[in-house]
PDB file of C-alpha atoms in Angstrom:
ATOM      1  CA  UNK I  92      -7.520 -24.229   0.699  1.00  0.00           C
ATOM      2  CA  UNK I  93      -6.483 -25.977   4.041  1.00  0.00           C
ATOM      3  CA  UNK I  94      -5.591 -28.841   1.944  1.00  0.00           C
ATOM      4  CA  UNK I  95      -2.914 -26.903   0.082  1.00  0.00           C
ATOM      5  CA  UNK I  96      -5.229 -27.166  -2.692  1.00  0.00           C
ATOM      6  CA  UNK I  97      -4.279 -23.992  -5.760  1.00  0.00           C
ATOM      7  CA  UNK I  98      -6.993 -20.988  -5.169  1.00  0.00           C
ATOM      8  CA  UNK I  99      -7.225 -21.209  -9.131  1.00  0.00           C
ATOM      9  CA  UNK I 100      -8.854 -24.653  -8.812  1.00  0.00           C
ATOM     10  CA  UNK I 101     -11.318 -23.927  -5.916  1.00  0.00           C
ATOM     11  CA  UNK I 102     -12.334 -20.712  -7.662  1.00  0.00           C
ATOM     12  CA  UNK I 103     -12.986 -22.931 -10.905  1.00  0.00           C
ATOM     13  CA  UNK I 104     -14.797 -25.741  -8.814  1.00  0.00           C
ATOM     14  CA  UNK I 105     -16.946 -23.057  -7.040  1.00  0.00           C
ATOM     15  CA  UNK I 106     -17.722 -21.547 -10.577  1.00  0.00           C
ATOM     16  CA  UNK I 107     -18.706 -24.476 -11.850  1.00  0.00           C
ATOM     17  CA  UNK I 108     -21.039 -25.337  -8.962  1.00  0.00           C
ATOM     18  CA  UNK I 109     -23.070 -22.720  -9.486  1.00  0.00           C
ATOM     19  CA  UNK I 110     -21.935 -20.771  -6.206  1.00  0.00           C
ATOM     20  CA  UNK I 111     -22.537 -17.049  -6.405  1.00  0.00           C
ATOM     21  CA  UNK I 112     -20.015 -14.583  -7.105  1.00  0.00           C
ATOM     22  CA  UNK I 113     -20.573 -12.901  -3.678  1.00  0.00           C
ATOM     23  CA  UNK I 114     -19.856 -16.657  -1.474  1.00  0.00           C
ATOM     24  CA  UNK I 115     -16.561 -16.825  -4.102  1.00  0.00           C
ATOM     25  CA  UNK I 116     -15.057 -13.305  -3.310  1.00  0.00           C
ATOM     26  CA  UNK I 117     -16.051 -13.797   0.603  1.00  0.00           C
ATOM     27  CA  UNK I 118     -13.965 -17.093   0.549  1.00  0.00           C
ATOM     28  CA  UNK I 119     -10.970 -15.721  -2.051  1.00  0.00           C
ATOM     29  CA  UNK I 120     -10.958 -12.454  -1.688  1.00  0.00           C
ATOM     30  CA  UNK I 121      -8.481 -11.919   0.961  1.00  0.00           C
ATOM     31  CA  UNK I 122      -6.666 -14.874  -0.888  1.00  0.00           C
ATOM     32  CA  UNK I 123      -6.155 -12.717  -3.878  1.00  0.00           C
ATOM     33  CA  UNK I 124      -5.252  -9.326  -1.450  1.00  0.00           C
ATOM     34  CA  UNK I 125      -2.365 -11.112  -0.169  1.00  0.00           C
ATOM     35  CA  UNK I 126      -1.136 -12.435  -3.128  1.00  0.00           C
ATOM     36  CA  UNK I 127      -1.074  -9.001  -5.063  1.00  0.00           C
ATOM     37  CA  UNK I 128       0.195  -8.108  -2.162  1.00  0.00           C
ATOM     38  CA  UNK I 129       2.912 -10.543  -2.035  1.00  0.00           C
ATOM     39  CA  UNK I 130       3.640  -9.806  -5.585  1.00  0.00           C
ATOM     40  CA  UNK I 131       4.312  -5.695  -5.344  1.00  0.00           C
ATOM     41  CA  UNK I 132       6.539  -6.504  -2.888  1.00  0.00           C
ATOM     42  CA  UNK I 133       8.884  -8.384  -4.831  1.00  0.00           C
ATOM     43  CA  UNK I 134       8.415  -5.782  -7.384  1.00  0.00           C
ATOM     44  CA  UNK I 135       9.272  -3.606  -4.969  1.00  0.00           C
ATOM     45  CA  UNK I 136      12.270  -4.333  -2.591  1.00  0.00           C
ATOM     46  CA  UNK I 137      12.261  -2.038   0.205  1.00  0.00           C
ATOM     47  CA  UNK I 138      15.489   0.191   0.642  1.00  0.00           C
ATOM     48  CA  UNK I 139      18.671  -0.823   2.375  1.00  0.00           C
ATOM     49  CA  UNK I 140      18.450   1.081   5.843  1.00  0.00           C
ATOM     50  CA  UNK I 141      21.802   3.165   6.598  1.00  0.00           C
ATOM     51  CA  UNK I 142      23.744   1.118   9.262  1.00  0.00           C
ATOM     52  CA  UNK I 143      26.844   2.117  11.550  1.00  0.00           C
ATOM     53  CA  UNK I 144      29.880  -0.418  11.171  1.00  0.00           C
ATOM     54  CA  UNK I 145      28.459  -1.934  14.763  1.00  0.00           C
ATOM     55  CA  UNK I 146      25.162  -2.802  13.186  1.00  0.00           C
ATOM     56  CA  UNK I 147      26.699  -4.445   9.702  1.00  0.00           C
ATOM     57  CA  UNK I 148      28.819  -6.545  12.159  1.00  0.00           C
ATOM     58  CA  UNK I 149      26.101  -7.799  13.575  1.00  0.00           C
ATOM     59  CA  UNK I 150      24.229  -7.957  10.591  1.00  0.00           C
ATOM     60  CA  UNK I 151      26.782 -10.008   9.098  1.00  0.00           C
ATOM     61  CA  UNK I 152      26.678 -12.649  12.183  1.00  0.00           C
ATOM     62  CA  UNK I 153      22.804 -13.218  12.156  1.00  0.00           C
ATOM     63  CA  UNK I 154      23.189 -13.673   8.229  1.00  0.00           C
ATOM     64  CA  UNK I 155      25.793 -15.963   8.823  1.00  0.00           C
ATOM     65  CA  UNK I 156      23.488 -17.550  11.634  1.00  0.00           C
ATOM     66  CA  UNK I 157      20.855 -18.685   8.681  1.00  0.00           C
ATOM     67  CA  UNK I 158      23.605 -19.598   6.053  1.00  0.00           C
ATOM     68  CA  UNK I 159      24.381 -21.862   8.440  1.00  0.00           C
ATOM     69  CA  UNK I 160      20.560 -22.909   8.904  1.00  0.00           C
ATOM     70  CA  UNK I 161      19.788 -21.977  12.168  1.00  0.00           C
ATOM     71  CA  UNK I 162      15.969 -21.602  11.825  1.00  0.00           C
ATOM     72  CA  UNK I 163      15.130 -17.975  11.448  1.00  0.00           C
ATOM     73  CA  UNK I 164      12.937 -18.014  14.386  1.00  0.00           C
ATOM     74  CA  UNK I 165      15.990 -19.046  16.552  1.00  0.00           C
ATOM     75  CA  UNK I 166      17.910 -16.042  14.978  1.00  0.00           C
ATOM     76  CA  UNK I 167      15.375 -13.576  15.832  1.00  0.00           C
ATOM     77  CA  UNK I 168      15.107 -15.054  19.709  1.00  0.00           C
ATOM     78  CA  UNK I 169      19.028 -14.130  19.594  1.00  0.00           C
ATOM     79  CA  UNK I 170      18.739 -10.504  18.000  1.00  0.00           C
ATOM     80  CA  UNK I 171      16.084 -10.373  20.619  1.00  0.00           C
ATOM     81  CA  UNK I 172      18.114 -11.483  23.395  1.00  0.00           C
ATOM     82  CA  UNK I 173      21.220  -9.453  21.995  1.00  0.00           C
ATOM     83  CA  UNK I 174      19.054  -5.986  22.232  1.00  0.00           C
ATOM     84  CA  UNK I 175      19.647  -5.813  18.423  1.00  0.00           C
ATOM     85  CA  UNK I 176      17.749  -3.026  16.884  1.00  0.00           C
ATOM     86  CA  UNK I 177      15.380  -2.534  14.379  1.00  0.00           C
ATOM     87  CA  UNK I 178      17.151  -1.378  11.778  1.00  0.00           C
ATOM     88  CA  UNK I 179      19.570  -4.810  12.329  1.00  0.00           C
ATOM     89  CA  UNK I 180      16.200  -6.556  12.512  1.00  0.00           C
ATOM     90  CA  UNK I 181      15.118  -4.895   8.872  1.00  0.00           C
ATOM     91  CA  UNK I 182      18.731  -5.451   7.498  1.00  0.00           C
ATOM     92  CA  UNK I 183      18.635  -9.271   8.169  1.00  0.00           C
ATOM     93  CA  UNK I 184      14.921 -10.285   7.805  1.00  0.00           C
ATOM     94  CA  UNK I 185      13.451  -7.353   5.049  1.00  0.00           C
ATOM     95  CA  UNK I 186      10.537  -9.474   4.072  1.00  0.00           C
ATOM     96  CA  UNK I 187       9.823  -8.788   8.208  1.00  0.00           C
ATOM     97  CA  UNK I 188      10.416  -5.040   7.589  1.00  0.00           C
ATOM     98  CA  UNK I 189       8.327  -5.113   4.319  1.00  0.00           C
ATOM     99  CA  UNK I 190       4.913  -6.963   5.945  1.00  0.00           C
ATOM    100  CA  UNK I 191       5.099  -4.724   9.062  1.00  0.00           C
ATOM    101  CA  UNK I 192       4.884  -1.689   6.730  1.00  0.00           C
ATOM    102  CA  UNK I 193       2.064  -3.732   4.557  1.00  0.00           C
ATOM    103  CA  UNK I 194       0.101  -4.430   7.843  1.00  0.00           C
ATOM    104  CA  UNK I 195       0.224  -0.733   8.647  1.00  0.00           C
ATOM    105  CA  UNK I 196      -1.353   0.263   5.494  1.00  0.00           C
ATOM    106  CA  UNK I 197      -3.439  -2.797   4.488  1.00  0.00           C
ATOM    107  CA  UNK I 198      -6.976  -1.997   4.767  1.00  0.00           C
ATOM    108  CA  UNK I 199      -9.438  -4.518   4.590  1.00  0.00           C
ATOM    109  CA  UNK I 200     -13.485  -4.149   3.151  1.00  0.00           C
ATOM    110  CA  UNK I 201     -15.772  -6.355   5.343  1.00  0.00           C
ATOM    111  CA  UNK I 202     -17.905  -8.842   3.050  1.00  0.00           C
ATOM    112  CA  UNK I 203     -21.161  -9.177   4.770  1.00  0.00           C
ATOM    113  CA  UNK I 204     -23.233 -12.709   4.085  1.00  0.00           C
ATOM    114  CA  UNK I 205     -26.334 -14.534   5.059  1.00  0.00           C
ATOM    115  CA  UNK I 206     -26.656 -17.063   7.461  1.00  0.00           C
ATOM    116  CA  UNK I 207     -27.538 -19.299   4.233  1.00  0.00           C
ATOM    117  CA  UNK I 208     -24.325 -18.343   2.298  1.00  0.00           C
ATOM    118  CA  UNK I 209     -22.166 -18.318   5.091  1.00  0.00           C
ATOM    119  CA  UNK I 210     -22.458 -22.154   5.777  1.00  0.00           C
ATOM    120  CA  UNK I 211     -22.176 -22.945   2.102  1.00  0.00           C
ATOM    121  CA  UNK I 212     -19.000 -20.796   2.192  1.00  0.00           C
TER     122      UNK I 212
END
């Protein structure tokens, strides 16, 4: 997976191998979370937060920032520096907005292994 190799093809590989169902989900599973995940939230956009004509303004410039292709991480260092708030921060980077919200109500089941399974995993 570190190799940018698809999750498809190690699941299939570890299939093949003979490697129990349990060492597959331990090594996938939160894989597959995030891309479901990943996947509602494009189904689902989040909604456009109500701004002032202040906050489009500087919506606007910070959108204009990465049109321009100032790496995102340099536009938030200048929101950051700016005092922008968060609804700015939500109108300019959603996908930010969207995974904060995920985080808050991701909840994650522990898989518990062997000693054995864990260094063939």
């Amino acid at each position: 997976l570190k190799m940018r190799i698809p999750p498809e093809a190690v699941e299939h590989k570890m299939t093949r191998d003979g490697v129990q169902a349990k060492i597959v989900e331990a090594v996938l599973g939160a894989l597959r979370e995030d891309s479901v995940e990943q996947e509602n939230q494009a189904i689902a956009a989040p909604p456009k937060p109500n701004l002032s004509a202040e906050d489009e303004e500087q919506v606007t410039s910070y959108r204009k920032m990465l049109k321009m292709m100032i790496p995102p991480e340099a536009v938030r260092h200048k929101m950051k520096k700016d005092g922008a708030s968060d609804r700015v921060a939500a109108a300019v980077f959603p996908e930010d907005a969207a995974a904060k919200a995920a985080q808050s109500s991701n909840s994650v089941t522990a898989i518990v292994l062997t000693n054995d399974q864990e260094q063939l995993a």
